[in-house]
Short mmCIF file of C-alpha atoms in Angstrom, two decimals:
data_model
loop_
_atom_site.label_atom_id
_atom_site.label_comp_id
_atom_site.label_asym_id
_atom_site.label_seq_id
_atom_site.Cartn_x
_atom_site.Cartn_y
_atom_site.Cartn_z
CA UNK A 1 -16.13 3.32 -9.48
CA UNK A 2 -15.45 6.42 -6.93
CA UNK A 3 -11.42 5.84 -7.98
CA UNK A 4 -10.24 9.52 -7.17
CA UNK A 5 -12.46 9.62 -3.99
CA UNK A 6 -11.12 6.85 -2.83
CA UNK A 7 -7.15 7.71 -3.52
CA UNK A 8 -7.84 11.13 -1.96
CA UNK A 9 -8.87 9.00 1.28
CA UNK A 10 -6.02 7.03 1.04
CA UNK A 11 -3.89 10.42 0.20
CA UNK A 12 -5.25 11.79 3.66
CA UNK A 13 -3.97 8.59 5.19
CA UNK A 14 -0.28 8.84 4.14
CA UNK A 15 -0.10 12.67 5.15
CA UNK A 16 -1.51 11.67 8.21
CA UNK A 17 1.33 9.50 8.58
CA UNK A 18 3.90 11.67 7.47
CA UNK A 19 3.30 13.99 10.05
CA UNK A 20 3.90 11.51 12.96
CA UNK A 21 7.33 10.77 11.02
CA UNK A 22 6.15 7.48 9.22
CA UNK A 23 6.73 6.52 5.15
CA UNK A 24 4.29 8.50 3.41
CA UNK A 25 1.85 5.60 2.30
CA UNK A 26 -2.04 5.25 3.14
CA UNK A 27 -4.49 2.79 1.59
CA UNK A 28 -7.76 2.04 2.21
CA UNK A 29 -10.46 -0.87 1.85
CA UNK A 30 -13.96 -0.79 -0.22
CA UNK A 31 -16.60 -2.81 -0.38
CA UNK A 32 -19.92 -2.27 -2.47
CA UNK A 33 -18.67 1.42 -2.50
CA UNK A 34 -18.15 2.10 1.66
CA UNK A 35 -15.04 2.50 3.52
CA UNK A 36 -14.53 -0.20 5.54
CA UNK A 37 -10.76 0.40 6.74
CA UNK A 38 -8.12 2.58 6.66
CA UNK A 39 -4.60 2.85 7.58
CA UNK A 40 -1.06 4.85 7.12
CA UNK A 41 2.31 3.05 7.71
CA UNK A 42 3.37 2.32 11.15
CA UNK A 43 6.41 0.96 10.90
CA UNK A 44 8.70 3.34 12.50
CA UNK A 45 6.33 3.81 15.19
CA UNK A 46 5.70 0.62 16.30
CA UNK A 47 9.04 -0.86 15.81
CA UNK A 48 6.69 -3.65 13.63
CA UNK A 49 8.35 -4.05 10.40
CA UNK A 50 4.94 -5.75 8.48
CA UNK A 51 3.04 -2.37 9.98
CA UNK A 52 2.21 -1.48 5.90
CA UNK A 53 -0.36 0.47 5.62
CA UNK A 54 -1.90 -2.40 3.25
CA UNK A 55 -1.78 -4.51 6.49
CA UNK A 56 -3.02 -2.78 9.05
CA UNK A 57 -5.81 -1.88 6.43
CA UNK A 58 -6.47 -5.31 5.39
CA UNK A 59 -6.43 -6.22 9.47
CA UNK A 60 -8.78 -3.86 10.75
CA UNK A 61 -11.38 -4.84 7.27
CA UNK A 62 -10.91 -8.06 8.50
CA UNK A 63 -11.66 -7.30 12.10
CA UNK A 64 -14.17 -5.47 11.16
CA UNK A 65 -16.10 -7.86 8.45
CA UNK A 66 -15.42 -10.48 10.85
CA UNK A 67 -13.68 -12.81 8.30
CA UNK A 68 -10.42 -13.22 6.72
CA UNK A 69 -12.14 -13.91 4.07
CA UNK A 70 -12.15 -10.34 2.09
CA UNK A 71 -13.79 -11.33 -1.28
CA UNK A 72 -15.31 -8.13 -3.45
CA UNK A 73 -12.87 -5.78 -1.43
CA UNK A 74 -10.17 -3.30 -3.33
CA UNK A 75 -8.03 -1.44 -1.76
CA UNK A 76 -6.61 1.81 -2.75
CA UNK A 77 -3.21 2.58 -1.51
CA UNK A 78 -0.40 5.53 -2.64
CA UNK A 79 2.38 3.14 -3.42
CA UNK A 80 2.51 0.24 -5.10
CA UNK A 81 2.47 -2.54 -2.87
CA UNK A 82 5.13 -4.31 -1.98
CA UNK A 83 5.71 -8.62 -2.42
CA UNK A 84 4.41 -9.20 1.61
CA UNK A 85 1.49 -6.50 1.23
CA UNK A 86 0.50 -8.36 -2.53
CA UNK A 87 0.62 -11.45 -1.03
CA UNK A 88 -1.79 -10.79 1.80
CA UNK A 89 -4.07 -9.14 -0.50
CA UNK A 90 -4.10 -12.85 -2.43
CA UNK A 91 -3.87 -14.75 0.73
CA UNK A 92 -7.04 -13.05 1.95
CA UNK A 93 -8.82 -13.34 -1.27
CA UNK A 94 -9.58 -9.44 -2.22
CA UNK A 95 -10.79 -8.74 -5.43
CA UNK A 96 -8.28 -5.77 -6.37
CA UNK A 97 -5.69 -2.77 -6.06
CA UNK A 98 -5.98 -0.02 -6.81
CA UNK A 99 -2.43 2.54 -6.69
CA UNK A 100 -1.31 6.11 -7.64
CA UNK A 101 2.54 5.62 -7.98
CA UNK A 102 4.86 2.86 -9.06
CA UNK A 103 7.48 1.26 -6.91
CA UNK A 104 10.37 0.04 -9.14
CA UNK A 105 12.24 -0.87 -6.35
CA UNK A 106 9.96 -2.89 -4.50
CA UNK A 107 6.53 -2.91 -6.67
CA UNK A 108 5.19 -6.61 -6.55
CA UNK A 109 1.90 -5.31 -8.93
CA UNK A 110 4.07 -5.25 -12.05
CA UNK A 111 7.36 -2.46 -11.22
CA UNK A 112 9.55 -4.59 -9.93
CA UNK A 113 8.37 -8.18 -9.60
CA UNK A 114 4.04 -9.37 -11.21
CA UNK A 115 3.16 -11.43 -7.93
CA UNK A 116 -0.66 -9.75 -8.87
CA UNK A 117 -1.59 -11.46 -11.61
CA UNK A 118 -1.73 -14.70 -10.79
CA UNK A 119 1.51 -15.90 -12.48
CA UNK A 120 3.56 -19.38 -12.39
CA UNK A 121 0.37 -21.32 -11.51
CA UNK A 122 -1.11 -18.99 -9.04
CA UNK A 123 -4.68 -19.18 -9.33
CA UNK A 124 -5.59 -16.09 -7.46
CA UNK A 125 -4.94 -12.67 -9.17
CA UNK A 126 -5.69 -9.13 -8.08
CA UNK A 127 -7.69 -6.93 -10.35
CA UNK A 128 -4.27 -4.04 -11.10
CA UNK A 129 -5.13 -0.37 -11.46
CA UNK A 130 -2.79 2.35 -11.87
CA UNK A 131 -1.85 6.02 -11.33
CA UNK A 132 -4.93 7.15 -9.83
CA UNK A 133 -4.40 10.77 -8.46
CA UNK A 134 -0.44 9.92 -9.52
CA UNK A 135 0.33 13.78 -10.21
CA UNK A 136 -1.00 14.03 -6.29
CA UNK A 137 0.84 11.47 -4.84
CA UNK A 138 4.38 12.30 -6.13
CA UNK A 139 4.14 15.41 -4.87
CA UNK A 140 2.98 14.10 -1.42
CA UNK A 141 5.94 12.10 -1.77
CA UNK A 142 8.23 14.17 -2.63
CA UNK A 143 7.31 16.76 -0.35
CA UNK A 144 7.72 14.64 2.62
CA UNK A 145 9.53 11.59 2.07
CA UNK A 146 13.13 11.50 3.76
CA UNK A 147 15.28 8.64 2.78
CA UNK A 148 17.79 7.82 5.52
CA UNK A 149 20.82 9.23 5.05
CA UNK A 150 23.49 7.01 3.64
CA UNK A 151 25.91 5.36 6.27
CA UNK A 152 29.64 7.35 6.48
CA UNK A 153 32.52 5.23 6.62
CA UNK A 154 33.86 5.72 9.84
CA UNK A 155 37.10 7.67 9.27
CA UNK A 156 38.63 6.44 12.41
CA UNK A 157 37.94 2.41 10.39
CA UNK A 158 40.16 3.74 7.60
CA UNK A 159 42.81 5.96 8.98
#
Protein backbone atom coordinates (compact mmCIF):
# COMPACT_ATOMS: atom_id res chain seq x y z
CA UNK A 1 0.00 0.00 0.00
CA UNK A 2 0.97 3.73 -1.32
CA UNK A 3 -0.33 4.96 2.48
CA UNK A 4 1.81 8.27 2.61
CA UNK A 5 1.04 9.00 -1.13
CA UNK A 6 -2.20 8.75 -0.63
CA UNK A 7 -2.50 11.02 2.80
CA UNK A 8 -0.32 13.61 1.02
CA UNK A 9 -3.29 13.68 -1.68
CA UNK A 10 -5.70 13.91 0.81
CA UNK A 11 -3.30 16.60 2.74
CA UNK A 12 -3.48 18.72 -0.61
CA UNK A 13 -7.23 18.40 -0.36
CA UNK A 14 -7.74 19.94 3.12
CA UNK A 15 -5.26 22.92 2.34
CA UNK A 16 -7.11 23.36 -0.62
CA UNK A 17 -9.98 23.82 1.49
CA UNK A 18 -8.57 25.87 4.01
CA UNK A 19 -7.80 28.45 1.75
CA UNK A 20 -11.43 29.00 0.53
CA UNK A 21 -12.22 29.28 4.46
CA UNK A 22 -13.55 25.61 4.93
CA UNK A 23 -12.47 22.96 8.03
CA UNK A 24 -9.20 21.78 7.12
CA UNK A 25 -10.13 18.08 6.17
CA UNK A 26 -9.52 16.24 2.67
CA UNK A 27 -9.88 12.53 1.95
CA UNK A 28 -9.69 10.67 -0.91
CA UNK A 29 -10.92 7.24 -2.54
CA UNK A 30 -8.64 4.17 -3.92
CA UNK A 31 -9.27 1.43 -5.70
CA UNK A 32 -6.68 -1.28 -6.96
CA UNK A 33 -4.15 1.59 -6.25
CA UNK A 34 -5.85 4.74 -8.54
CA UNK A 35 -7.51 7.75 -7.37
CA UNK A 36 -10.85 7.61 -8.06
CA UNK A 37 -12.24 10.72 -5.97
CA UNK A 38 -11.35 13.41 -4.05
CA UNK A 39 -12.78 16.03 -1.95
CA UNK A 40 -12.16 18.88 0.92
CA UNK A 41 -15.03 19.98 3.26
CA UNK A 42 -17.68 22.15 1.94
CA UNK A 43 -19.67 22.84 4.53
CA UNK A 44 -19.35 26.45 5.11
CA UNK A 45 -19.51 27.02 1.54
CA UNK A 46 -22.40 25.43 0.58
CA UNK A 47 -24.47 26.07 3.57
CA UNK A 48 -24.81 21.84 3.35
CA UNK A 49 -24.08 20.60 6.71
CA UNK A 50 -23.33 16.60 5.44
CA UNK A 51 -20.73 18.47 2.78
CA UNK A 52 -17.71 16.15 4.67
CA UNK A 53 -15.14 15.75 2.73
CA UNK A 54 -15.73 11.81 3.26
CA UNK A 55 -19.07 12.52 1.44
CA UNK A 56 -18.55 14.39 -1.26
CA UNK A 57 -15.57 11.87 -1.80
CA UNK A 58 -17.57 8.85 -1.40
CA UNK A 59 -20.35 10.72 -3.90
CA UNK A 60 -18.31 11.61 -6.69
CA UNK A 61 -16.48 7.56 -6.40
CA UNK A 62 -19.82 6.61 -6.59
CA UNK A 63 -20.76 8.78 -9.51
CA UNK A 64 -17.98 7.96 -10.97
CA UNK A 65 -17.88 3.88 -10.56
CA UNK A 66 -21.40 4.09 -11.38
CA UNK A 67 -22.57 2.15 -8.25
CA UNK A 68 -23.21 2.75 -4.71
CA UNK A 69 -21.85 -0.16 -4.30
CA UNK A 70 -18.02 0.80 -3.30
CA UNK A 71 -16.57 -2.67 -2.35
CA UNK A 72 -12.42 -2.85 -2.37
CA UNK A 73 -12.38 1.07 -1.95
CA UNK A 74 -10.37 2.90 1.15
CA UNK A 75 -10.39 6.10 1.66
CA UNK A 76 -7.78 8.23 3.14
CA UNK A 77 -8.93 11.27 4.92
CA UNK A 78 -6.96 13.91 7.58
CA UNK A 79 -9.42 13.52 10.39
CA UNK A 80 -10.94 10.87 11.76
CA UNK A 81 -14.26 10.50 10.52
CA UNK A 82 -17.02 11.41 12.12
CA UNK A 83 -20.43 8.89 13.16
CA UNK A 84 -22.47 10.20 9.65
CA UNK A 85 -19.13 10.01 7.45
CA UNK A 86 -18.40 6.15 9.21
CA UNK A 87 -21.66 5.25 8.57
CA UNK A 88 -21.73 5.99 4.88
CA UNK A 89 -18.50 4.39 4.47
CA UNK A 90 -20.48 1.01 5.94
CA UNK A 91 -23.66 1.87 4.25
CA UNK A 92 -21.84 1.87 0.91
CA UNK A 93 -19.86 -1.16 1.61
CA UNK A 94 -16.02 0.20 1.35
CA UNK A 95 -13.45 -1.92 2.40
CA UNK A 96 -11.45 0.66 4.72
CA UNK A 97 -10.09 4.04 6.29
CA UNK A 98 -7.43 5.09 6.34
CA UNK A 99 -6.64 8.62 8.82
CA UNK A 100 -3.70 10.81 10.02
CA UNK A 101 -5.22 12.41 13.22
CA UNK A 102 -7.67 11.39 15.90
CA UNK A 103 -10.90 13.12 16.66
CA UNK A 104 -11.74 12.64 20.39
CA UNK A 105 -14.49 14.76 20.12
CA UNK A 106 -16.25 13.40 17.34
CA UNK A 107 -14.02 10.25 16.08
CA UNK A 108 -16.58 7.37 15.24
CA UNK A 109 -13.25 4.97 14.14
CA UNK A 110 -12.38 4.34 17.78
CA UNK A 111 -11.67 8.29 19.58
CA UNK A 112 -14.76 8.97 20.60
CA UNK A 113 -17.39 6.37 19.74
CA UNK A 114 -16.08 2.35 17.52
CA UNK A 115 -19.05 2.57 14.90
CA UNK A 116 -15.96 0.95 12.45
CA UNK A 117 -15.64 -2.19 13.60
CA UNK A 118 -18.59 -3.73 13.21
CA UNK A 119 -19.80 -3.68 16.86
CA UNK A 120 -23.30 -4.59 18.63
CA UNK A 121 -24.22 -6.97 15.76
CA UNK A 122 -23.09 -4.92 12.88
CA UNK A 123 -21.89 -7.15 10.33
CA UNK A 124 -20.05 -4.70 8.22
CA UNK A 125 -16.69 -3.30 9.56
CA UNK A 126 -14.16 -0.95 8.04
CA UNK A 127 -10.59 -2.06 7.79
CA UNK A 128 -9.07 1.10 10.68
CA UNK A 129 -5.67 2.61 9.98
CA UNK A 130 -4.09 5.27 11.84
CA UNK A 131 -1.74 8.30 11.96
CA UNK A 132 -0.55 8.18 8.55
CA UNK A 133 1.47 11.44 7.82
CA UNK A 134 -0.02 12.46 11.61
CA UNK A 135 3.15 14.77 12.35
CA UNK A 136 1.84 16.52 8.82
CA UNK A 137 -1.55 16.84 9.50
CA UNK A 138 -1.44 18.50 12.98
CA UNK A 139 0.50 20.97 11.77
CA UNK A 140 -1.88 21.59 8.78
CA UNK A 141 -4.29 21.79 11.42
CA UNK A 142 -2.99 23.77 13.58
CA UNK A 143 -1.75 26.15 11.23
CA UNK A 144 -5.07 26.86 9.82
CA UNK A 145 -7.83 25.70 11.77
CA UNK A 146 -9.97 28.60 13.48
CA UNK A 147 -12.49 27.48 15.96
CA UNK A 148 -15.36 29.96 16.20
CA UNK A 149 -15.02 32.17 18.73
CA UNK A 150 -16.99 31.47 21.84
CA UNK A 151 -20.44 33.35 22.15
CA UNK A 152 -20.21 36.69 24.73
CA UNK A 153 -22.95 37.06 27.01
CA UNK A 154 -24.62 39.98 25.96
CA UNK A 155 -23.87 42.57 28.67
CA UNK A 156 -26.93 44.52 27.94
CA UNK A 157 -28.91 40.55 28.99
CA UNK A 158 -27.21 40.90 32.37
CA UNK A 159 -27.02 44.48 33.36
Amino acid sequence: MHYELYMAAALAEASSGAAAGERVDGAVAVLDDAMVASACDRVRGSGDPTAHAVIGTLREAAQRLGTTMLSGLTVYVVREPCAMCVGAMLESDVDGVVFAVPDPQAGAAGSALQLARGTNGHARRLNVVSGILEAEATELIGGTDRPASPRQPDSAAHA
